[in-house]
Coordinates of C-alpha atoms in Angstrom, one line a residue:
M626 CA 0.1 -0.1 0.0
K627 CA 1.3 3.4 -0.9
H628 CA 0.9 6.4 1.4
T629 CA -1.2 8.2 -1.1
D630 CA -3.8 5.4 -0.6
F631 CA -4.2 6.8 2.9
A632 CA -6.2 9.9 2.0
P633 CA -7.9 9.5 -1.4
Y634 CA -9.9 12.6 -0.8
P635 CA -9.0 15.9 1.1
P636 CA -9.5 15.2 4.9
M637 CA -12.4 16.8 6.6
G638 CA -12.5 17.3 10.4
W639 CA -11.9 19.1 13.5
N640 CA -8.8 20.3 15.3
S641 CA -8.7 21.8 19.0
W642 CA -6.2 24.5 18.3
D643 CA -8.4 27.3 17.2
C644 CA -10.7 27.0 20.3
Y645 CA -8.5 25.3 23.0
G646 CA -5.0 26.2 22.0
A647 CA -2.6 24.4 24.1
A648 CA -4.9 23.2 26.8
V649 CA -7.7 20.8 25.3
N650 CA -8.7 18.2 27.6
E651 CA -10.4 14.9 27.3
E652 CA -14.0 15.9 28.0
Q653 CA -13.7 18.8 25.2
L654 CA -12.0 16.3 22.8
L655 CA -14.8 13.6 23.3
G656 CA -17.5 16.3 23.4
N657 CA -16.6 17.7 19.9
A658 CA -16.3 14.2 18.6
L659 CA -20.0 13.4 19.9
Y660 CA -21.1 16.7 18.0
M661 CA -19.6 15.6 14.7
R662 CA -21.1 12.1 15.0
D663 CA -24.4 13.5 15.5
N664 CA -24.3 16.5 13.3
L665 CA -21.5 16.4 10.6
L666 CA -20.6 12.7 9.9
E667 CA -23.3 12.3 7.3
Y668 CA -21.7 15.0 5.6
G669 CA -18.3 13.6 5.4
W670 CA -16.7 15.3 8.4
N671 CA -15.0 12.4 10.2
L672 CA -11.6 13.3 11.7
V673 CA -11.1 14.6 15.3
T674 CA -7.6 15.9 16.1
C675 CA -5.9 16.7 19.5
D676 CA -3.6 19.6 18.8
I677 CA -0.4 20.6 20.6
Q678 CA 0.9 20.1 24.2
W679 CA -1.2 17.0 25.2
S680 CA 1.7 16.0 27.2
E681 CA 2.0 19.0 29.3
P682 CA 0.2 18.7 32.6
N683 CA 0.2 22.3 33.4
A684 CA -0.9 23.8 30.0
H685 CA -4.1 25.9 30.5
D686 CA -4.6 28.4 27.7
V687 CA -3.1 29.1 24.2
F688 CA 0.4 30.1 25.3
Y689 CA 3.5 27.8 25.5
T690 CA 5.5 27.6 28.9
P691 CA 9.3 27.8 28.2
N692 CA 10.9 24.4 29.3
A693 CA 7.6 23.0 30.6
P694 CA 8.0 19.5 32.1
L695 CA 6.3 17.0 29.7
T696 CA 4.9 13.5 30.5
M697 CA 7.1 10.9 28.9
D698 CA 7.6 7.1 28.9
E699 CA 11.0 5.3 29.5
Y700 CA 11.8 5.5 25.7
S701 CA 11.9 9.1 25.2
R702 CA 8.5 9.3 23.7
L703 CA 5.8 11.8 24.9
I704 CA 2.6 10.3 26.3
P705 CA -0.6 12.3 27.4
A706 CA -0.8 14.0 30.7
P707 CA -3.1 11.9 32.9
N708 CA -4.5 15.0 34.7
R709 CA -5.9 16.3 31.4
F710 CA -6.6 12.8 29.7
P711 CA -7.7 10.5 32.6
S712 CA -8.4 7.6 30.5
S713 CA -4.6 7.5 29.5
A714 CA -3.5 6.6 33.1
G715 CA -1.5 3.4 33.7
G716 CA 0.3 3.4 30.5
K717 CA -2.8 3.4 28.3
G718 CA -1.9 6.6 26.3
F719 CA -4.5 7.6 23.8
L720 CA -5.8 4.1 23.0
P721 CA -9.1 4.6 25.2
I722 CA -9.9 7.9 23.6
S723 CA -9.0 6.4 20.1
R724 CA -11.3 3.5 20.6
K725 CA -14.3 5.7 21.8
I726 CA -13.8 8.0 18.9
H727 CA -13.7 4.8 16.4
E728 CA -16.8 3.6 18.1
M729 CA -18.6 7.0 16.8
G730 CA -17.4 6.0 13.2
L731 CA -14.7 8.6 13.4
L732 CA -11.1 8.9 12.9
F733 CA -8.6 10.1 15.7
G734 CA -5.5 12.4 15.1
I735 CA -2.8 14.0 17.2
H736 CA -0.4 16.7 16.9
I737 CA 3.3 16.4 17.5
M738 CA 6.3 18.5 17.2
R739 CA 9.2 17.3 14.9
G740 CA 12.3 16.0 17.0
I741 CA 12.8 14.4 20.5
P742 CA 12.1 16.0 23.8
R743 CA 14.9 18.2 25.3
Q744 CA 14.1 16.5 28.6
A745 CA 15.0 13.1 27.3
I746 CA 18.2 14.4 26.1
Y747 CA 19.0 15.9 29.4
Q748 CA 17.8 12.8 31.2
R749 CA 19.5 10.5 28.7
T750 CA 16.5 8.1 28.5
K751 CA 16.8 5.1 26.2
I752 CA 15.7 4.8 22.6
K753 CA 13.6 1.7 22.2
G754 CA 15.3 -1.3 20.3
T755 CA 18.7 0.1 20.6
D756 CA 21.5 0.5 23.0
M757 CA 21.4 4.2 22.5
T758 CA 20.0 7.3 24.6
A759 CA 18.4 10.3 23.5
D760 CA 21.5 12.4 23.6
M761 CA 23.0 10.4 21.0
V762 CA 19.9 11.0 18.7
G763 CA 19.1 14.7 19.3
D764 CA 20.6 17.7 17.3
P765 CA 20.9 20.7 20.0
F766 CA 21.5 22.9 16.9
S767 CA 18.1 22.2 15.4
V768 CA 15.5 24.2 17.3
C769 CA 12.0 25.5 16.9
G770 CA 11.8 29.2 17.3
W771 CA 8.5 29.3 19.0
N772 CA 8.5 26.2 21.1
S773 CA 11.0 24.9 23.6
D774 CA 9.9 21.3 23.9
M775 CA 12.1 19.5 21.3
Y776 CA 15.3 19.2 19.7
G777 CA 15.5 18.0 16.2
V778 CA 16.7 14.7 15.4
N779 CA 20.3 14.2 13.9
P780 CA 19.7 12.2 10.7
H781 CA 23.4 10.7 10.8
S782 CA 22.8 9.1 14.2
K783 CA 22.3 5.3 13.9
G784 CA 19.5 5.7 16.5
A785 CA 17.6 8.5 14.6
Q786 CA 15.4 6.2 12.5
A787 CA 14.9 3.8 15.3
Y788 CA 13.6 6.8 17.4
Y789 CA 10.9 7.6 14.8
D790 CA 10.0 3.9 14.3
S791 CA 9.4 3.6 18.0
L792 CA 7.2 6.8 18.0
F793 CA 5.0 5.5 15.2
E794 CA 5.0 2.0 16.5
L795 CA 3.4 3.7 19.7
Y796 CA 0.8 5.6 17.8
A797 CA 0.0 2.3 15.9
E798 CA -0.6 0.8 19.3
W799 CA -2.9 3.7 20.2
E800 CA -4.8 3.2 16.9
I801 CA -4.1 6.7 15.6
D802 CA -5.2 7.6 12.2
F803 CA -3.8 11.0 11.6
V804 CA -0.5 12.8 12.7
K805 CA 0.2 16.4 12.2
V806 CA 3.8 17.1 12.4
D807 CA 4.7 20.9 13.4
D808 CA 7.7 22.9 12.7
I809 CA 8.6 20.8 9.9
A810 CA 7.0 22.2 6.5
V811 CA 7.7 26.1 7.0
T812 CA 10.2 27.4 4.6
G813 CA 12.8 28.3 7.2
A814 CA 13.3 24.6 7.7
Y815 CA 15.0 24.3 4.4
S816 CA 16.9 27.4 4.5
H817 CA 19.5 26.7 7.3
E818 CA 22.9 25.3 6.6
P819 CA 22.8 21.8 5.2
H820 CA 23.4 19.1 7.6
R821 CA 26.5 16.8 7.5
N822 CA 25.5 14.8 4.3
G823 CA 24.5 17.9 2.5
N824 CA 20.7 17.3 3.1
M825 CA 18.4 19.8 4.5
P826 CA 17.1 19.2 8.2
G827 CA 13.5 19.4 7.1
V828 CA 13.8 16.8 4.4
S829 CA 15.6 14.6 6.5
E830 CA 13.2 14.5 9.2
I831 CA 10.1 14.3 6.9
E832 CA 11.8 11.1 5.1
M833 CA 12.3 9.5 8.4
I834 CA 8.8 10.0 9.6
H835 CA 7.5 8.7 6.1
R836 CA 9.6 5.6 6.7
A837 CA 8.3 5.2 10.1
I838 CA 4.7 5.4 9.0
M839 CA 5.2 2.8 6.2
K840 CA 6.8 0.5 8.6
C841 CA 4.2 0.8 11.6
G842 CA 1.4 -1.4 9.9
R843 CA -1.2 1.4 10.2
P844 CA -2.4 3.7 7.4
I845 CA -1.7 6.9 9.2
I846 CA -2.4 10.2 7.3
L847 CA 0.6 12.6 7.5
S848 CA 0.1 16.3 7.8
L849 CA 3.0 18.7 7.8
S850 CA 3.0 22.2 9.6
P851 CA 3.1 25.2 9.6
G852 CA 4.0 27.1 6.4
P853 CA 4.4 28.6 4.0
A854 CA 5.6 25.3 2.3
P855 CA 8.3 26.0 -0.3
I856 CA 6.9 25.2 -4.1
E857 CA 10.4 24.1 -4.8
Y858 CA 10.0 21.2 -2.4
A859 CA 6.6 20.1 -3.9
W860 CA 8.1 16.7 -5.2
M861 CA 9.5 15.9 -1.6
F862 CA 5.9 16.6 0.1
S863 CA 4.1 14.6 -2.5
H864 CA 6.4 11.7 -2.2
N865 CA 6.3 11.7 1.8
A866 CA 3.1 13.3 3.3
N867 CA -0.6 13.5 2.4
M868 CA -0.9 17.3 3.5
W869 CA 1.3 20.1 3.7
R870 CA 0.5 23.6 5.1
L871 CA 0.7 26.7 2.5
T872 CA 0.8 29.4 5.0
N873 CA 1.2 30.0 8.7
D874 CA -1.8 30.1 10.9
V875 CA -4.8 31.6 9.3
W876 CA -7.1 33.3 11.8
D877 CA -10.5 35.1 11.5
N878 CA -9.7 38.2 9.4
W879 CA -10.1 39.0 6.0
T880 CA -6.4 39.9 5.1
A881 CA -5.6 36.1 6.0
V882 CA -8.0 34.8 3.5
E883 CA -7.0 37.5 0.7
H884 CA -3.2 36.3 1.0
M885 CA -4.7 32.7 0.4
F886 CA -5.6 33.7 -3.2
E887 CA -1.6 34.2 -3.9
R888 CA -0.8 30.8 -2.3
C889 CA -3.4 28.8 -4.2
E890 CA -2.2 30.4 -7.4
T891 CA 1.4 29.4 -6.7
W892 CA 0.3 25.7 -5.9
Q893 CA -2.6 25.1 -8.2
G894 CA -2.2 21.8 -10.0
R895 CA -0.3 20.2 -7.2
G896 CA -3.0 18.6 -5.4
G897 CA -4.9 15.3 -5.9
D898 CA -4.1 11.5 -5.8
G899 CA -3.8 11.4 -2.0
C900 CA -1.6 14.5 -1.8
W901 CA -3.5 17.7 -0.7
P902 CA -1.8 21.4 -0.3
D903 CA -3.5 22.6 2.8
C904 CA -4.8 26.2 3.2
D905 CA -5.0 25.8 7.1
M906 CA -8.1 25.5 9.4
L907 CA -11.3 27.3 9.0
P908 CA -11.8 29.6 12.0
F909 CA -15.4 29.5 11.8
G910 CA -17.8 29.5 14.9
H911 CA -16.8 29.9 18.5
I912 CA -12.9 30.1 18.6
N913 CA -10.3 31.3 21.2
V914 CA -12.0 29.8 24.1
N915 CA -8.9 29.6 26.0
N916 CA -7.3 32.9 24.9
R917 CA -6.5 35.1 27.8
G918 CA -7.8 38.3 25.7
G919 CA -11.3 36.5 25.7
D920 CA -12.9 34.3 23.3
N921 CA -15.2 35.1 20.3
M922 CA -17.1 34.0 17.4
C923 CA -15.6 34.3 14.0
R924 CA -15.1 37.9 13.4
M925 CA -15.4 37.8 9.5
T926 CA -18.7 38.8 7.8
H927 CA -20.9 35.9 6.4
D928 CA -19.8 37.1 2.8
E929 CA -16.2 36.7 3.9
Q930 CA -16.6 33.2 5.5
I931 CA -18.6 32.0 2.4
T932 CA -15.6 33.1 0.2
M933 CA -13.2 31.4 2.5
M934 CA -15.2 28.3 2.2
T935 CA -15.6 28.5 -1.6
L936 CA -11.9 29.1 -2.2
W937 CA -10.7 26.1 0.1
S938 CA -13.2 23.8 -1.6
I939 CA -12.6 24.7 -5.3
F940 CA -8.9 24.4 -4.5
R941 CA -9.6 21.1 -2.7
S942 CA -7.8 22.0 0.4
P943 CA -8.3 19.8 3.3
L944 CA -11.3 21.1 5.4
I945 CA -10.3 21.4 9.2
V946 CA -12.7 23.4 11.2
G947 CA -11.4 24.8 14.6
A948 CA -14.5 25.9 16.4
E949 CA -15.9 24.5 19.6
L950 CA -18.5 22.7 17.7
R951 CA -21.1 22.4 20.6
D952 CA -21.6 26.2 20.3
N953 CA -22.2 26.4 16.5
D954 CA -25.0 28.8 15.5
E955 CA -27.3 28.2 12.5
F956 CA -24.9 30.1 9.9
T957 CA -21.8 28.0 11.0
L958 CA -23.7 24.9 10.7
S959 CA -24.9 25.9 7.2
L960 CA -21.3 26.4 6.1
L961 CA -20.3 23.0 7.2
T962 CA -23.3 20.9 5.9
N963 CA -23.6 22.4 2.5
S964 CA -23.7 19.1 0.3
D965 CA -23.1 20.9 -2.9
I966 CA -19.9 22.7 -1.6
L967 CA -18.6 19.5 -0.1
R968 CA -19.3 17.5 -3.2
L969 CA -17.1 20.0 -5.1
N970 CA -14.3 19.6 -2.5
K971 CA -14.2 15.9 -2.7
Y972 CA -14.9 15.0 -6.2
S973 CA -14.0 17.9 -8.5
H974 CA -10.5 17.8 -10.3
D975 CA -7.9 19.9 -11.9
P976 CA -8.9 23.4 -10.3
D977 CA -7.3 26.2 -12.2
Q978 CA -7.3 29.9 -11.7
I979 CA -8.8 31.7 -14.6
F980 CA -7.3 35.2 -13.5
R981 CA -6.5 37.1 -10.4
T982 CA -6.1 40.8 -9.9
R983 CA -6.1 43.2 -6.8
S984 CA -9.9 43.6 -7.3
S985 CA -11.2 40.2 -8.2
A986 CA -10.3 36.5 -9.1
A987 CA -11.9 33.6 -10.9
W988 CA -11.4 29.7 -10.7
Y989 CA -12.8 26.9 -12.3
S990 CA -12.6 23.0 -11.9
Y991 CA -14.0 19.9 -13.8
E992 CA -16.8 17.6 -12.7
D993 CA -16.5 14.1 -13.8
D994 CA -20.3 13.0 -13.5
P995 CA -22.2 14.4 -16.6
A996 CA -25.4 13.7 -14.7
V997 CA -24.2 16.4 -12.1
G998 CA -22.5 18.8 -14.5
K999 CA -19.5 19.7 -16.7
C1000 CA -17.5 22.1 -14.4
Y1001 CA -17.7 24.6 -11.6
V1002 CA -16.9 28.2 -11.9
A1003 CA -16.2 30.5 -8.9
L1004 CA -16.0 34.4 -9.0
F1005 CA -14.3 36.5 -6.1
N1006 CA -14.8 40.0 -5.3
L1007 CA -11.7 41.3 -3.5
K1008 CA -12.8 44.8 -3.2
N1009 CA -13.9 46.4 0.0
E1010 CA -17.2 47.5 -1.8
P1011 CA -19.7 45.8 -4.0
S1012 CA -18.5 45.1 -7.7
E1013 CA -19.3 43.0 -10.6
V1014 CA -17.0 40.2 -11.4
S1015 CA -17.2 38.4 -15.0
V1016 CA -15.2 35.8 -16.9
D1017 CA -15.4 35.1 -20.7
A1018 CA -17.2 31.6 -21.3
K1019 CA -14.3 30.8 -23.6
D1020 CA -11.8 31.0 -20.9
I1021 CA -13.2 28.2 -18.8
G1022 CA -11.4 24.9 -19.4
G1023 CA -11.8 24.8 -23.1
L1024 CA -15.3 23.7 -22.7
D1025 CA -18.3 24.7 -24.8
L1026 CA -20.6 26.0 -22.2
C1027 CA -23.0 28.3 -24.2
G1028 CA -26.6 27.6 -23.2
C1029 CA -25.6 25.5 -20.1
D1030 CA -27.4 25.9 -16.9
L1031 CA -25.9 27.7 -14.2
Y1032 CA -26.7 26.5 -10.6
D1033 CA -25.6 28.4 -7.4
L1034 CA -23.9 26.1 -4.8
W1035 CA -24.8 28.4 -1.9
T1036 CA -28.3 29.5 -2.8
H1037 CA -29.2 26.2 -4.4
E1038 CA -31.0 27.9 -7.1
S1039 CA -31.0 28.0 -10.9
S1040 CA -29.2 31.2 -12.2
G1041 CA -30.1 31.2 -15.6
V1042 CA -28.0 29.9 -18.6
V1043 CA -24.2 30.7 -19.8
G1044 CA -24.1 33.3 -22.6
E1045 CA -20.8 34.9 -23.7
K1046 CA -20.0 35.8 -20.0
I1047 CA -20.6 34.5 -16.7
S1048 CA -21.1 37.6 -14.2
K1049 CA -22.3 38.5 -11.0
L1050 CA -22.6 41.6 -8.8
L1051 CA -20.9 40.6 -5.5
P1052 CA -20.9 42.2 -2.1
A1053 CA -17.6 43.4 -0.7
H1054 CA -15.3 40.3 -0.3
G1055 CA -18.1 38.3 -1.6
S1056 CA -18.4 35.3 -3.9
V1057 CA -20.4 33.1 -6.0
I1058 CA -19.7 29.5 -7.2
Y1059 CA -21.7 27.8 -10.1
R1060 CA -22.2 24.4 -11.0
V1061 CA -22.5 24.4 -15.0
K1062 CA -24.6 21.7 -16.6

């Protein structure tokens, strides 16, 4: 089995970061899983991911504690903090939570930082299956600029691959389905001085993680963060991972969405076949629950949120929502349960940008099932005021669309037929997406 078989469609799910930061606990994790089962599973949302710092007993908000003590086993591997995840006590790890989530018909994922715990290096704890200790494997010159938990792994140490193998052996025992690896996809990871064999550190660790997954016996989906991932390494990402971030964290402001149009333009044509360039999480609904500055509902307008969901979907990005799902309002739920939009994300192919200016953009993608349609066309108004956006029908994928019906995926209504142009007066930061049949 190839790693590309693990994620045949863009993954869809929930991640704890946007609402709980570094301090999610077992009740919150399982509570959101139950909501997903009851309200979103039928629409294809099936992945629940526990984000960063789950091994830190004292994590309590979105911030990281420098040199925080972490919960770790005898083989230098981080394990869940029992005070936050009570079912993990007695060495059970995430297995009890994983099984509860699987019983709901869902998948379970976790976040990890690349590398090996610094405290393992200081304590010289063992590497499973070897006569080596952590200090022989870690690279103290390979550090994360924003989190002090880990040192990178020295790829030239004979225990390096064994460490990653033991890590994913443990995750397979926990029945983990998805692993998000952080501090590994960002451009800076490839711009350092080359390591001793001339290879770049980010590449070496990604390749070791890929090998460990393929050896562990479980089809674990691999997601790489943060971003921006460098386009010149597209070949390497697709050879080793299923998802890789195109940007740093995206939050609930229009500027972040606007910047994504440039990222999508750069990466168009690179997704599909089990490999998915990732536009980052959807900050819809109730977020920042554990933020000291106060929590909030998504601060983008409804039109901006629709534009975000439209771009993510026609580009075929993974769809990972970050809200406290149990607080969803009617509008947020409508974004996540639009079957037409979700079909576009799952089954369309070869998305392509028709044009992009400072004021507008247009994309199209193909639909394989002629009973459903020929293609999709999305128009975006990037201005701060209402504006008409149009595209020449002849510029859409070499298709003869004259006289075809237009169906609006957001209003679920027919919008006339295709003439020489497809046009729409759109609100500020608004969009429309048509299925052409």
